[in-house]
Structures are given as C-alpha cells and as structure tokens.
Coordinates of C-alpha atoms in Angstrom, one line a residue:
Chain A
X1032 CA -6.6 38.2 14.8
X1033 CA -8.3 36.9 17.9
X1034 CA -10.1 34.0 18.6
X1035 CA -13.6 33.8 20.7
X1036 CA -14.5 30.4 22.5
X1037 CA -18.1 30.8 23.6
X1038 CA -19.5 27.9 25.8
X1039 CA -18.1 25.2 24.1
X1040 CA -19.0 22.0 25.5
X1041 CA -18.0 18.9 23.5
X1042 CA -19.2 14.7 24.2
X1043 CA -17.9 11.7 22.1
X1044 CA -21.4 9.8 22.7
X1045 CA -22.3 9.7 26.1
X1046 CA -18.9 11.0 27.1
X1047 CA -18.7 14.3 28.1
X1048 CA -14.8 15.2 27.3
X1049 CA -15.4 19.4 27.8
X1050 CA -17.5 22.0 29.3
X1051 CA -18.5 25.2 29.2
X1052 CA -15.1 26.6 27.6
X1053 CA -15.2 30.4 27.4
X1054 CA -11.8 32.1 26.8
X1055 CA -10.5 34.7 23.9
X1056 CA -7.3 34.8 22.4
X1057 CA -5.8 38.2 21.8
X1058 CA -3.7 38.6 19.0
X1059 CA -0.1 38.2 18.9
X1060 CA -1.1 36.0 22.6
X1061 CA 0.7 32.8 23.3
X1062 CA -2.0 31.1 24.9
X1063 CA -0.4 27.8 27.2
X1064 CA -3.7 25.0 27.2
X1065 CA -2.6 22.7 29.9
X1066 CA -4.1 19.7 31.8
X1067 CA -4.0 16.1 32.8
X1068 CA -4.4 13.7 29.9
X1069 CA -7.5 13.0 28.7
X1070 CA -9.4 16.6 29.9
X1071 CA -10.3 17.3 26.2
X1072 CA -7.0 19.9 25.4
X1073 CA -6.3 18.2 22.1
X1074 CA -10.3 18.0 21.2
X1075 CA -10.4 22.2 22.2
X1076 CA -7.7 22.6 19.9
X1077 CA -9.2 20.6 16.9
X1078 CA -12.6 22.5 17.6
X1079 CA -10.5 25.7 17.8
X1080 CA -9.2 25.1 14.1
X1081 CA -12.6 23.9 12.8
X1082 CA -11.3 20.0 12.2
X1083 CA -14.0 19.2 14.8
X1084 CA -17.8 20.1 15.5
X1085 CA -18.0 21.0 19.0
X1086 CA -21.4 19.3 20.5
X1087 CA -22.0 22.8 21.8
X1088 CA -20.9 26.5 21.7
X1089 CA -19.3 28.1 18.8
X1090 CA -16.0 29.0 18.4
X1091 CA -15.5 32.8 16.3
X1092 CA -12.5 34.6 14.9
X1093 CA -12.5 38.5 15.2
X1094 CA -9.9 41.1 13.2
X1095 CA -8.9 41.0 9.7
X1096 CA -6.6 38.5 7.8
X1097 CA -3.6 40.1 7.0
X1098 CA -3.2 39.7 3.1
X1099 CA -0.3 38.0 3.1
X1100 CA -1.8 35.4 5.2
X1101 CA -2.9 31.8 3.3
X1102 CA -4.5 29.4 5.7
X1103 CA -5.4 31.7 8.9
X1104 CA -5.5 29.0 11.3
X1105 CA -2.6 26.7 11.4
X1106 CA -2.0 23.9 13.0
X1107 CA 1.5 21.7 14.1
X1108 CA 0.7 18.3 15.2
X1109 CA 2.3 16.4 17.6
X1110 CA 2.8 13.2 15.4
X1111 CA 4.3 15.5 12.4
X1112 CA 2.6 14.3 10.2
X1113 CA 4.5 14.4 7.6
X1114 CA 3.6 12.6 4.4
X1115 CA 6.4 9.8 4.1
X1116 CA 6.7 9.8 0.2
X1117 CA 7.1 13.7 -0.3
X1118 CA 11.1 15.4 0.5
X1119 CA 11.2 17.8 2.9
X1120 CA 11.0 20.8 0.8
X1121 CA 8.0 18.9 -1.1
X1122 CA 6.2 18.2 2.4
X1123 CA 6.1 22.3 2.6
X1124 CA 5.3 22.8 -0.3
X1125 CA 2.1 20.6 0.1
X1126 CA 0.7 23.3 2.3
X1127 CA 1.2 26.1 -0.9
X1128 CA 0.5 24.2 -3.9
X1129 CA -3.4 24.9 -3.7
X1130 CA -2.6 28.6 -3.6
X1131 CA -2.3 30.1 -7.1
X1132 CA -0.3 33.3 -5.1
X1133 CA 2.0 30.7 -3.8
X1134 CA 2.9 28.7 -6.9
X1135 CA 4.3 31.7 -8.3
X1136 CA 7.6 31.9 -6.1
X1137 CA 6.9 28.4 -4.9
X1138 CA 10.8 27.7 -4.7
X1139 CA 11.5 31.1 -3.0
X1140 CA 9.2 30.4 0.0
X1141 CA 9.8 27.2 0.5
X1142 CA 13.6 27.8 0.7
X1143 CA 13.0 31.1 3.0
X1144 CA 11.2 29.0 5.3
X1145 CA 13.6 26.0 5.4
X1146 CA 16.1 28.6 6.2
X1147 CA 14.6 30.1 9.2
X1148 CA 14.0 26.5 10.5
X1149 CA 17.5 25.8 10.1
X1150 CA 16.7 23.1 7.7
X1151 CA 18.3 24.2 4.3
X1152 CA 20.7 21.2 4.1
X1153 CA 17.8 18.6 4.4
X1154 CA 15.4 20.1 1.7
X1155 CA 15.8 17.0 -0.2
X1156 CA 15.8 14.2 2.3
X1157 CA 13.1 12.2 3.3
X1158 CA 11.1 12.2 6.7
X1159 CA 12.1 8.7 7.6
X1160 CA 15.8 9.9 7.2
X1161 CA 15.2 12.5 9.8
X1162 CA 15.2 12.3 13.7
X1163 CA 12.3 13.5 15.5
X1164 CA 13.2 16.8 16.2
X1165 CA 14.1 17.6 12.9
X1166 CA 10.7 16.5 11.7
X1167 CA 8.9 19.1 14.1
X1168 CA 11.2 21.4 12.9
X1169 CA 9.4 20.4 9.0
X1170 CA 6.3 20.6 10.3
X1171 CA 6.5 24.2 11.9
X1172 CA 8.3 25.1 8.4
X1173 CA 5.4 24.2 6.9
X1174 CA 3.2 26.2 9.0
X1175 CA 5.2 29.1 9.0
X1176 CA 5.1 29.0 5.4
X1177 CA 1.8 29.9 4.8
X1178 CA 2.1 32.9 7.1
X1179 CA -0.8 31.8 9.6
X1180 CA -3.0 34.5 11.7
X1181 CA -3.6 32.0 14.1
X1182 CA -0.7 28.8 14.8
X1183 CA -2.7 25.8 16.8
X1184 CA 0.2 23.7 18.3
X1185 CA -1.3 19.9 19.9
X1186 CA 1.9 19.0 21.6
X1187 CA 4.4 19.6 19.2
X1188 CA 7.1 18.5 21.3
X1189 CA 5.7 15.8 23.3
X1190 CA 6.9 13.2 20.7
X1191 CA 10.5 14.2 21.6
X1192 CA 13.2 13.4 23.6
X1193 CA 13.8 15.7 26.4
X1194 CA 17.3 17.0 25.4
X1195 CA 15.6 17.4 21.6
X1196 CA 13.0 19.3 23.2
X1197 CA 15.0 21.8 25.2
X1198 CA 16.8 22.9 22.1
X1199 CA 14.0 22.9 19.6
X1200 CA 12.0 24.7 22.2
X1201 CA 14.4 27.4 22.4
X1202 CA 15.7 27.7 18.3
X1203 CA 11.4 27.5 17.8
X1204 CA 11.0 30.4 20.4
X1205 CA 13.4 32.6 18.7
X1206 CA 12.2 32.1 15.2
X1207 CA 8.2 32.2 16.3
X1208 CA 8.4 34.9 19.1
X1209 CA 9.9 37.1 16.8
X1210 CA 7.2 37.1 14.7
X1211 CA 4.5 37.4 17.4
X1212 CA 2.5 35.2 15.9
X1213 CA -1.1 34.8 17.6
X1214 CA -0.6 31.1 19.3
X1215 CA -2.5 28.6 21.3
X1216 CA -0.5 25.8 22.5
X1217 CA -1.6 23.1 24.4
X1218 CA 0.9 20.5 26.3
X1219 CA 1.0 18.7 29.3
X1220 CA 4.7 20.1 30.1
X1221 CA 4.5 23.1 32.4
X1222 CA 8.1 23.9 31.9
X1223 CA 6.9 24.3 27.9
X1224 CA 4.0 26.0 29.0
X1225 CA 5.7 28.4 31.4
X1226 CA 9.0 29.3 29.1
X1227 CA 6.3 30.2 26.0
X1228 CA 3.0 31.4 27.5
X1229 CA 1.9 35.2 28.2
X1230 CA -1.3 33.3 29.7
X1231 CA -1.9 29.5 31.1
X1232 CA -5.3 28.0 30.7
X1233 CA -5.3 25.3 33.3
X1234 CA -8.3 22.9 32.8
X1235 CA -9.8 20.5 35.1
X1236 CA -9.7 16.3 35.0
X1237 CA -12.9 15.0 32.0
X1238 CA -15.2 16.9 31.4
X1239 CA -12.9 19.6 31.1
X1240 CA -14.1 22.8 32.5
X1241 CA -11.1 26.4 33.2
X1242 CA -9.7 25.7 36.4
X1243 CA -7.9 29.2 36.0
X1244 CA -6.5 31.3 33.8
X1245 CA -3.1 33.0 35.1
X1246 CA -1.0 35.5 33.4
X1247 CA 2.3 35.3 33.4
X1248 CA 4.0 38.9 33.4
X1249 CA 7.6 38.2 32.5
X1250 CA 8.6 39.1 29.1
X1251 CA 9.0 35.7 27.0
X1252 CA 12.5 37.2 26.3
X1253 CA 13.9 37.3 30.2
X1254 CA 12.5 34.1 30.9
X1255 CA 15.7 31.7 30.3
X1256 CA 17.4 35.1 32.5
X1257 CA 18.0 34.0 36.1
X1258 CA 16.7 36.7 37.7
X1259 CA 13.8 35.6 37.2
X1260 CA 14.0 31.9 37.9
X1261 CA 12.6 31.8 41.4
X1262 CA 9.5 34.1 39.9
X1263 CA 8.8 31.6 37.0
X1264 CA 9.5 28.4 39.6
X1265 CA 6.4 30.1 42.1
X1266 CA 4.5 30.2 38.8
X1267 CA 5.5 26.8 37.8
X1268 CA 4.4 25.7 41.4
X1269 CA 1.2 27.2 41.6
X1270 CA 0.0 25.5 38.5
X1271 CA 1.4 22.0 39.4
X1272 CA -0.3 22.4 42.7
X1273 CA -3.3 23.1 40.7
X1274 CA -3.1 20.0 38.4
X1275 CA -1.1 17.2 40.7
X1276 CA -4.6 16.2 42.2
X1277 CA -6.2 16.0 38.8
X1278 CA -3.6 14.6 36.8
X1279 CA -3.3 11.5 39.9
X1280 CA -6.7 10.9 39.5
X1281 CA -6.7 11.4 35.5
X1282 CA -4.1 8.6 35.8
X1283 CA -6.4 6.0 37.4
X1284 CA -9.2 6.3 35.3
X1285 CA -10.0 4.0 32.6
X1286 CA -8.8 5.0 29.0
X1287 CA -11.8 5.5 26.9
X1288 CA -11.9 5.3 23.6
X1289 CA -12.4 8.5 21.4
Chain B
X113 CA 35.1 9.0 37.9
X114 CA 37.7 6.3 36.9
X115 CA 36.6 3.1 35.2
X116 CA 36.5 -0.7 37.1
X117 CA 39.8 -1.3 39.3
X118 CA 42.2 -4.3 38.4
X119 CA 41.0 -5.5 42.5
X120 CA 38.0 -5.3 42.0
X121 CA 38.4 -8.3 39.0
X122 CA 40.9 -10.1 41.1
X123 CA 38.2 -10.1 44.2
X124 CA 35.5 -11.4 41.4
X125 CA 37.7 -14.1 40.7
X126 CA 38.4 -15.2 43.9
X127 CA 35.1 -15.3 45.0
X128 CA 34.7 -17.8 42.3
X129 CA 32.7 -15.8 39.7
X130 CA 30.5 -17.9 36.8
X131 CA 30.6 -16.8 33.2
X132 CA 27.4 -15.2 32.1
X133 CA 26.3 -17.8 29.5
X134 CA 24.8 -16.9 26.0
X135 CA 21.3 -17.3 25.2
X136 CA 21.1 -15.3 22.4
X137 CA 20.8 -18.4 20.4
X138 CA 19.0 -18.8 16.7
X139 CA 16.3 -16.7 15.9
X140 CA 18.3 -15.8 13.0
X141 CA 17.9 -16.6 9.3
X142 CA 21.0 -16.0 7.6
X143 CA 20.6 -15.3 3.8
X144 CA 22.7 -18.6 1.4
X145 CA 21.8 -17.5 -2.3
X146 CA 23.8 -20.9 -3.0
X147 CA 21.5 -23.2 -1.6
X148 CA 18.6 -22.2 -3.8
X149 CA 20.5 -22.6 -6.7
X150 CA 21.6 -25.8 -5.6
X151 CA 18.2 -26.8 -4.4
X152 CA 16.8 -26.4 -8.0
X153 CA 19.8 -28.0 -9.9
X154 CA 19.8 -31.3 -7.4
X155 CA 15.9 -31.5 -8.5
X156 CA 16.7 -31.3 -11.7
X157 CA 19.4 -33.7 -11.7
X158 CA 17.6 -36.6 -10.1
X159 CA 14.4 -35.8 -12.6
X160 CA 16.9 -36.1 -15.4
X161 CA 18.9 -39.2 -13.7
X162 CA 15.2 -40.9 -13.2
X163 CA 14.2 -41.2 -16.8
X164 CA 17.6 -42.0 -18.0
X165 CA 18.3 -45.0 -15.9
X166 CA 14.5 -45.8 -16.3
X167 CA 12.8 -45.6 -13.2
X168 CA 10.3 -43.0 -14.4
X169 CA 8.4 -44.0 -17.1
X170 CA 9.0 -41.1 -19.9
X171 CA 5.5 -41.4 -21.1
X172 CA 4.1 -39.8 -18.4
X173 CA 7.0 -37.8 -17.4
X174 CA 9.4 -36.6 -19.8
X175 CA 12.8 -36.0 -18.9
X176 CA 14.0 -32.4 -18.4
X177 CA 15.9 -32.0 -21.5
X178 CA 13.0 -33.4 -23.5
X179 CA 11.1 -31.2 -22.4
X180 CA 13.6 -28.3 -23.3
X181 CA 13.5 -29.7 -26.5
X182 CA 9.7 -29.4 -27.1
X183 CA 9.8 -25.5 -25.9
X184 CA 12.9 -25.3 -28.3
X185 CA 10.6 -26.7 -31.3
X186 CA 7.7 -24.9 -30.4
X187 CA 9.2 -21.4 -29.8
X188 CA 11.0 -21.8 -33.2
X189 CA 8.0 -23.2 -35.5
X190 CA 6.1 -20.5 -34.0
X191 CA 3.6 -22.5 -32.9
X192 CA 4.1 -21.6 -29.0
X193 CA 4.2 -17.8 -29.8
X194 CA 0.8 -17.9 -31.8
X195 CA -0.8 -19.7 -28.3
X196 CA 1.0 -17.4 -26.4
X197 CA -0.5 -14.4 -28.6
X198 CA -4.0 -15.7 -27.9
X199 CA -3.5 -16.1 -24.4
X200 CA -1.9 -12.6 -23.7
X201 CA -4.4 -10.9 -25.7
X202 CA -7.6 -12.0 -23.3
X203 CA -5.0 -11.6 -20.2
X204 CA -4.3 -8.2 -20.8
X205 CA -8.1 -6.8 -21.9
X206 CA -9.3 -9.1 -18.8
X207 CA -7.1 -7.6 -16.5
X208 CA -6.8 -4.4 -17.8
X209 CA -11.2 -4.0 -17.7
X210 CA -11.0 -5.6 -14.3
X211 CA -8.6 -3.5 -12.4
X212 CA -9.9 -0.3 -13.9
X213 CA -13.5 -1.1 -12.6
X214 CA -12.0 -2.3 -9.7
X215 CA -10.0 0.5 -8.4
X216 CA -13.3 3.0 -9.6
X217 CA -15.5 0.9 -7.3
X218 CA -12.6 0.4 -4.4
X219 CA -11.8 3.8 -4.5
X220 CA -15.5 5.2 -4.1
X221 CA -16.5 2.3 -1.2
X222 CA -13.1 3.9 0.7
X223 CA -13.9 7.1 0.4
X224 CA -17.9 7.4 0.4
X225 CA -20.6 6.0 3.0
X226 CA -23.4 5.4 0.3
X227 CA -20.4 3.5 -1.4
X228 CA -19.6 1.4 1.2
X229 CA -22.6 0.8 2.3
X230 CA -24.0 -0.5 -0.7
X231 CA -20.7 -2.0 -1.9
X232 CA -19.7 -3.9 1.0
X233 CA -22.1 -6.6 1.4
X234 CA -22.6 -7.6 -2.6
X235 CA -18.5 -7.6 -2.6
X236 CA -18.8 -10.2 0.5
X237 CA -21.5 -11.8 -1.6
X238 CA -20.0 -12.2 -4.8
X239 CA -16.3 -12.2 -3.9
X240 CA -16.2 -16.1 -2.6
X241 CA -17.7 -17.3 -5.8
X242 CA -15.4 -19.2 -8.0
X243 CA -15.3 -16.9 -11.2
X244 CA -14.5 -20.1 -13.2
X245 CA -17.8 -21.4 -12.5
X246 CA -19.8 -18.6 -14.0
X247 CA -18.0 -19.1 -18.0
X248 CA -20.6 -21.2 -19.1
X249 CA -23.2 -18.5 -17.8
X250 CA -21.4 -15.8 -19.6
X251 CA -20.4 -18.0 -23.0
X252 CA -24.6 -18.4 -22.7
X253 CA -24.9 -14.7 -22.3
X254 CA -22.3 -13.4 -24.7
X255 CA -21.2 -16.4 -26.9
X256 CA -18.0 -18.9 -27.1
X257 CA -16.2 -16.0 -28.7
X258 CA -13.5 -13.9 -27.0
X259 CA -16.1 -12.1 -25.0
X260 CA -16.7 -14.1 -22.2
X261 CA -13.1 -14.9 -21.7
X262 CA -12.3 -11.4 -21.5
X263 CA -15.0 -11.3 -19.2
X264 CA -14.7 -13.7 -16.9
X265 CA -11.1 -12.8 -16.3
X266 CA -12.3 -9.1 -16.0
X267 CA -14.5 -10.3 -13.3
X268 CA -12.3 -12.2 -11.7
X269 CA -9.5 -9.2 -11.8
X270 CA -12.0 -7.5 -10.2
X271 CA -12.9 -8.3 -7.0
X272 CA -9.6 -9.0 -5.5
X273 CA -8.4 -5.3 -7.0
X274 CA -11.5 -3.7 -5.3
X275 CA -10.9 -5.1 -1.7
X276 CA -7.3 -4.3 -2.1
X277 CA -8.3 -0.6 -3.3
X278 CA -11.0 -0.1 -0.5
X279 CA -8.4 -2.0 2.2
X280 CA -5.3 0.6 1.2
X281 CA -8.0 3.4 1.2
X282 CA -9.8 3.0 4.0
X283 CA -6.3 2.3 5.8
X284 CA -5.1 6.3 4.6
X285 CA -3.7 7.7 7.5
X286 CA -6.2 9.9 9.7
X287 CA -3.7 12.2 10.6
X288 CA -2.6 12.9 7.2
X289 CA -5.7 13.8 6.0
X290 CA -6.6 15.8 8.7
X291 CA -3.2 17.6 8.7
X292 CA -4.2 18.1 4.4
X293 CA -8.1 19.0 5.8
X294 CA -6.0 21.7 8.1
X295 CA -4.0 23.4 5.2
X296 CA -7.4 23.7 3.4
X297 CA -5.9 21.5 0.6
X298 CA -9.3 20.6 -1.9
X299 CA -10.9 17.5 -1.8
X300 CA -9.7 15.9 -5.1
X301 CA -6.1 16.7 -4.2
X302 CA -6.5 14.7 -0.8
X303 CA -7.5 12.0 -2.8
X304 CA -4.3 12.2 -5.2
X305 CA -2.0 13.0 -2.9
X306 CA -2.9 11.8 0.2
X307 CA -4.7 8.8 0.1
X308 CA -3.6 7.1 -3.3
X309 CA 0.0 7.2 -2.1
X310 CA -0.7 5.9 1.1
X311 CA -3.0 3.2 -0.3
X312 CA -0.4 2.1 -2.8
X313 CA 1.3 -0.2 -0.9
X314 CA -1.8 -2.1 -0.8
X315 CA -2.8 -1.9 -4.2
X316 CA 0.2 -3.4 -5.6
X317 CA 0.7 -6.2 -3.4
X318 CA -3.4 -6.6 -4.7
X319 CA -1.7 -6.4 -8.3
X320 CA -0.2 -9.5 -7.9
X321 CA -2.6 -11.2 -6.6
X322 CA -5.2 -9.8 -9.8
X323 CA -2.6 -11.6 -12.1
X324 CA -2.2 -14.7 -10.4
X325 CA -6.3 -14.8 -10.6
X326 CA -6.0 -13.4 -14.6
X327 CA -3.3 -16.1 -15.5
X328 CA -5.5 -19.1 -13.7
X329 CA -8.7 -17.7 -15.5
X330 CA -7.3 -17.6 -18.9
X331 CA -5.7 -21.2 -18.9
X332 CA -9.3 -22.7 -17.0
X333 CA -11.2 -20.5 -20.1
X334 CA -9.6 -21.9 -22.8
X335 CA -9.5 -25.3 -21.6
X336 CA -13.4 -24.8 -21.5
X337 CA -13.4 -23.3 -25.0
X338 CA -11.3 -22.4 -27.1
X339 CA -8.9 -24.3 -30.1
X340 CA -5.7 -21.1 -29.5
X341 CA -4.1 -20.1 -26.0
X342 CA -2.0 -21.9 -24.2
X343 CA -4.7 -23.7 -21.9
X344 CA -5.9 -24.7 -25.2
X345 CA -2.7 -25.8 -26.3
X346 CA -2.1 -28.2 -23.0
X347 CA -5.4 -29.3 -22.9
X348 CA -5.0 -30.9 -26.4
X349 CA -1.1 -32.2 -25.9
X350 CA -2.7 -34.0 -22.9
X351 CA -5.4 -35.4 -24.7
X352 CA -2.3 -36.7 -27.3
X353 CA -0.1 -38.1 -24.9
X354 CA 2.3 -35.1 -25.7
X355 CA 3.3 -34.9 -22.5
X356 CA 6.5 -33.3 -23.4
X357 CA 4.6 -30.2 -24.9
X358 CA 1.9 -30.2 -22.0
X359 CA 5.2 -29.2 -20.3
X360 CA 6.9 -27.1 -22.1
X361 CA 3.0 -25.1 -21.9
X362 CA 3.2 -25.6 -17.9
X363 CA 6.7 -23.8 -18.0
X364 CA 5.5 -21.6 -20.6
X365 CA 2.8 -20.3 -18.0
X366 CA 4.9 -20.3 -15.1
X367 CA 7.0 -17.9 -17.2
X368 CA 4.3 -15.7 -17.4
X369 CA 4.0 -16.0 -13.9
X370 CA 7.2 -15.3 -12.9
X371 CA 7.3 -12.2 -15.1
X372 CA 4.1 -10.7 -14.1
X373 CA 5.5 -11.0 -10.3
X374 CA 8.9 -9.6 -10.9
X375 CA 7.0 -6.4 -12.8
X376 CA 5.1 -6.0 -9.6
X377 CA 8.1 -6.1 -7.6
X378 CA 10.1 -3.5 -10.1
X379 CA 7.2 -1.3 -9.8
X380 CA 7.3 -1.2 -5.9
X381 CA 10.7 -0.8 -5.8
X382 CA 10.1 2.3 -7.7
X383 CA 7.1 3.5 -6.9
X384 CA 7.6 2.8 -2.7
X385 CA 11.2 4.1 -2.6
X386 CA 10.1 6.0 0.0
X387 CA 9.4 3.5 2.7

C-alpha cells in the first residue's frame, strides 16, 4: 500500500504547526520523519493515520489491502500506551477482539506474536511489572498482530534509555525488516533515523515545511557492516548540518501549548 | 583501574578531614499497629474509670460497659434488628436509585458535549444544597411514607456519584483512547474498556463518599419522620433520657459505617489490583 500526502497544512488556532507537506510513501518504504521538536512530526503522523483533521490538504492511501490485513494503518506510540489493568497477552489481544476473523484463533495469534517479540514468558504480567523497553516491545506486538499495511511509529523509542534503545532497535529491525512492512517513522534520533530509513524526510523549525528528502542507498541489512560506517556517518552529517540551526533555534522558542 | 589507595585515607586524615554529618533526618512515618490499639483501649479505660469513681455523671454519659449492655439487650430482644431492618431497607433503595442515575448522568456529561453542557451548571447548582433540607418538600410532594426517604437519600446519593463518574471520565487517558480510536475498536467498547476502567478508581473512592451521604440521610430522615429506623430509635431514647440506648444506636451506626467503608476498600483491592 502507499500513502499520498497532498498539501497538507495543519494550525492549532492561530498557530501554524505544518505546511504544505507533499510526499508519498511507497510500499514496503521505511520512511525516517525527522526534525527539531515542535516542527509538527508527531501532528503529520496523527493526520497520516486519520486520528487528526489536517486544517488543509488530504492525505490518501493507494493499492489494495492485503486480506489478511485487520487495521491497515497502525500505529506504535511513543508512551506505549498500554492499558494498565489488561496482561500483556490481553493488551494484544485488545487490538483483535473487535475482529470476528481474529476471535477465532485469538490465542494462536496472540501467542505467535508474543513470540516474535521475544515476549512469550511475560504473556501474563502486567505493564507496570515491565521495564520500558519491554513495554515497546508490547506495543509493536500489538501492532504486528493485526498484520498492518501501513505501521505509523511517533517515537517509539524516545521514551527509552539509550542502551534499551540500541538493542530494541536492532531485535525490532530484524523482526520488522523482515517483513518489509510499509513504515513511516518519525524521531528526532538521526542515528534511529539513519540505521532504519530507505528515505529521510527532514522538515524545517514550526510551521513545518520538507527541508529535503534524501535517500539513503545502503541496504538496511549492511548498515550495522563497517564498511559502510564512514558512508552512513557523511549521511548522518549532512542531515545534522541540515537541522543543527533549526533545532538551536527550535530550542529557544517558547513552548506552546497544543 | 584499582579502587581508593590506603595513602590516600591516611593523607585525608592528616589533613584533618570532618565527618560528613547526616541530614537525612525525619520525614519518615514509621507504621506502630500497637499504638492504635492502645490509643482506643486508654480511651476506653478512662471513660470507664470516669463513671465509676463518679466524675461523669452516668445520666448523661453512660459508662462503656453499660452501654455494651444496652446493645446486648437490644440485639437479643430483637428490637435493634427490627430498627436496623427499617433503616437498611431505605439505605439500600436510596443508594441503590441514586448511584444508578448517577453514574447514567456522570457517564453521559463525560463523554458527550450536549451532556456536559447542559449538565454541568444545574449539577454546580443543585449540588451545594443541603439534601436534608428538601425532605419536608418531598414528604409534601410524595407523603410521610417510605417514598420520600428513599428519595431524598436517592438524591443525595446522587450528586456526589455523578461528579465522581464525570471526574474519573473525563480524567480517561487521551492516549488510551486514541491508541483504542487507532485499532478501530467501536465506540461502546471504548467506553467499557477503556474509560470505565480507567475511571474506576474515581468512582469508588466516590462510593464511599455516596454512603457516608446515604447513612447521614437516613438517620436525619427518620429523625424527621418516622416511629422505625435507627434515627428513629435514637431520636426517641434521647427524648427518654435512655442515653445508654441512644448509644448503643450511635455505635450501631458507626457499625454501619465502618462496614460500608471496609466493602469499598475490599472492592478496590480487587477490582484495582492492577495499579
């Protein structure tokens, strides 16, 4: 499935948080969104899924849904968000329990899905019981579990610390790349944005507006390989030369509230 | 890299080092289960003590085992349990009306503009009123019978249950129900799943509140008007000079009380397990 931004502007009030956005998302693409805080990635991303009305533009999906497919666009969230009272196994199964296909081999999924997560021994445990990591890793169970078309990630890992990060990074890249799952994930980490990414959206300081979109031609495979290091780091420079300016200046402005 | 060197301690206490003093101090509230115990039994003891050496004059306060003694005789004639009957019956409707409308009406002002809109001020309006006050009204309206005990109480139930409902619903996490809006989960199942677990914290900590307010209704109800119920009961050993039964009604009530809370707190512990 792809996805088609066209001119989509978006303003909370009289603030102006995003303009003009006009990108498409190819399928099986790992799109990186990246930008200082407060340019608008995490208001694309909920306009992208259609959990906000964007002020402007429309956002379209093009392709069929493969059948298998339950809930097309799919989100992971960067808070979890988890519901507290539910187990682990009954957190995933929140996202299949509306689905008559689903309830069928409920138990079969769910523990498929914990199992590729690496999360089979915590199926009954609570989310309060878990560290952080481990509660990402429940929330891209869940998504994985309803076989999404599209996965919308809004910082997963930016709730984590960096050592968790690094290793759920690289366990989450094995599991998802295999599946080449059509992906837009936005983060303000360029080293998560340039290990995962075929392209990098970089958007400006508010209102944000595509600064530039760069591909990045190393296969998502070779790109822990150190052969290619010094290629990725020119990459990796590029972009921060790209958004040091903006995210200084990002950094001085007044938070507003959204 | 090796740890601290015995010369480096040896120069630190030659140069005449200072101990780095504490300042951690108090703060802390250690638990004594003891001195509640003891707290009660002292009270009791000097109550007792008072009325037997004289001091307290046992027509206007009984001593403690006097007063055990009435609550023994009344329990056994049956007398107590026939007030208590009365009471419990009108508690339970009362309450029962009151947190059913109450959590309809919270629920809907949570989750619906046109709900809270409307809802919101006549709840600020209505909610500071003293339910108490508006028995005579309602005996008018509905008669000195059981009706307009059961509905005062109802009332009173009522409001406290809906600002707790509305508070633990409007308080629902965003996230959550965003993240349930995400996985295309239906409306109704948001509610049930989403927001009435998340707003159940608040709705039973409005619980006890709703039977403190139903237990302080029925005794002020049937002081106003009625000849069964335990306000009843203590309104006419007062009027006797029974002040050993008034009592034994007071601790009769604060039973009730006590019970009412510690089903509230059994059904947190097993309904919030989770937390």
């Amino acid at each position: 499935m792809q996805l088609h931004v066209e001119s989509l502007s978006h303003r909370y009030g009289d603030l102006l948080v995003l303009e003009d956005i006009n990108l498409t998302v190819q399928e099986g693409e790992v799109v990186a969104i990246i930008g200082p805080s407060g340019c608008g990635k995490s208001t694309l991303l909920g306009m992208l899924g259609g959990l906000l009305k964007p002020s402007a533009g429309v956002v379209k999906i093009g392709g069929r849904v493969p059948e298998s497919c339950l809930n097309p666009l799919t989100y992971v969230f960067q808070d979890f968000a988890l519901l507290p009272w539910r187990t682990v196994e009954e957190n995933v199964a929140f996202a299949l329990e509306h689905h008559a296909v689903a309830r069928k081999n409920m138990a079969e999924r769910v523990a498929d899905v914990l199992c590729r997560t690496g999360l089979e021994q915590f199926a009954r445990t609570y989310p309060k019981q878990l560290s952080g990591g481990m509660r990402q890793r429940v929330g891209i169970a869940r998504a994985l579990a309803v076989n999404p078309a599209v996965l919308l990630m809004d910082e997963p890992l930016s709730a984590l610390d960096a050592q968790t990060r690094d290793l759920l990074m690289e366990d989450f890249a094995d599991v998802w790349l295999r599946q080449s799952i059509t992906t837009v994930y936005v983060t303000h980490n360029l080293d998560e944005a340039v290990r995962l990414a075929d392209r990098l959206v970089v958007l400006t300081r508010r209102p944000g507006r595509i600064r530039r979109i760069l591909p990045i031609d190393i296969a998502k495979e070779g790109r822990t390989d150190p052969a290619n290091a010094v290629a990725l780091r020119q990459i990796y420079d590029e972009v921060w030369q790209l958004i040091r300016d903006e995210a200084k200046d990002a950094d001085q402005e007044l938070a507003y509230a959204q | 890299m090796r740890s601290e060197t015995p010369h480096a301690r040896q120069a630190a206490d030659q140069a005449g080092a200072n101990l780095v003093p504490f300042r951690g101090r108090g703060f802390e509230i250690r638990r004594n289960a003891f001195a509640g115990v003891a707290a009660i039994v002292v009270v009791l003891a000097a109550w007792q003590l008072g009325t037997t050496i004289g001091i307290i004059n046992q027509t206007f306060l009984p001593s403690p085992l006097n007063v055990f003694d009435a609550l023994a005789d009344l329990t056994l004639s049956g007398e107590l349990l026939r007030h208590l009957q009365a009471s419990l019956v009108r508690i339970f409707s009362g309450w029962l009306l009151g947190t059913m409308a109450g959590l309809v009406v919270g629920f809907s002002m949570g989750l619906f503009s046109l709900a809270r809109n409307v809802g919101m001020p006549l709840v600020s309006c209505f909610y500071p009123i003293p339910k108490i006050a508006l028995l005579p009204l309602f005996i008018l309206w509905l008669g000195i019978g059981e009706t307009s005990k059961i509905g005062t109480i109802a009332l009173g139930v009522f409001f406290p249950t809906v600002i707790s409902a509305f508070g633990g619903v409007d308080g629902a996490p965003r996230n959550l129900i965003k993240m349930a809006q995400s996985f295309n989960v239906p409306f109704l199942s948001i509610v049930f799943k989403v927001v009435l677990p998340s707003s159940l914290p608040s709705i039973l900590s409005g619980l006890r509140i709703s039977f403190s307010t139903a237990l302080l209704l029925v005794v002020a109800a049937e002081m106003i008007g009625a000849d069964r119920g335990i306000g009843a009961f203590v309104l006419t050993a007062g009027n006797l000079m029974q002040t050993d039964q008034l009592l034994a009604g007071v601790i009769t009530i604060s039973l009730l009380g006590l019970a009412t809370g510690t089903l509230v707190s059994a059904l947190e512990r097993l309904l919030l397990r989770w937390r």
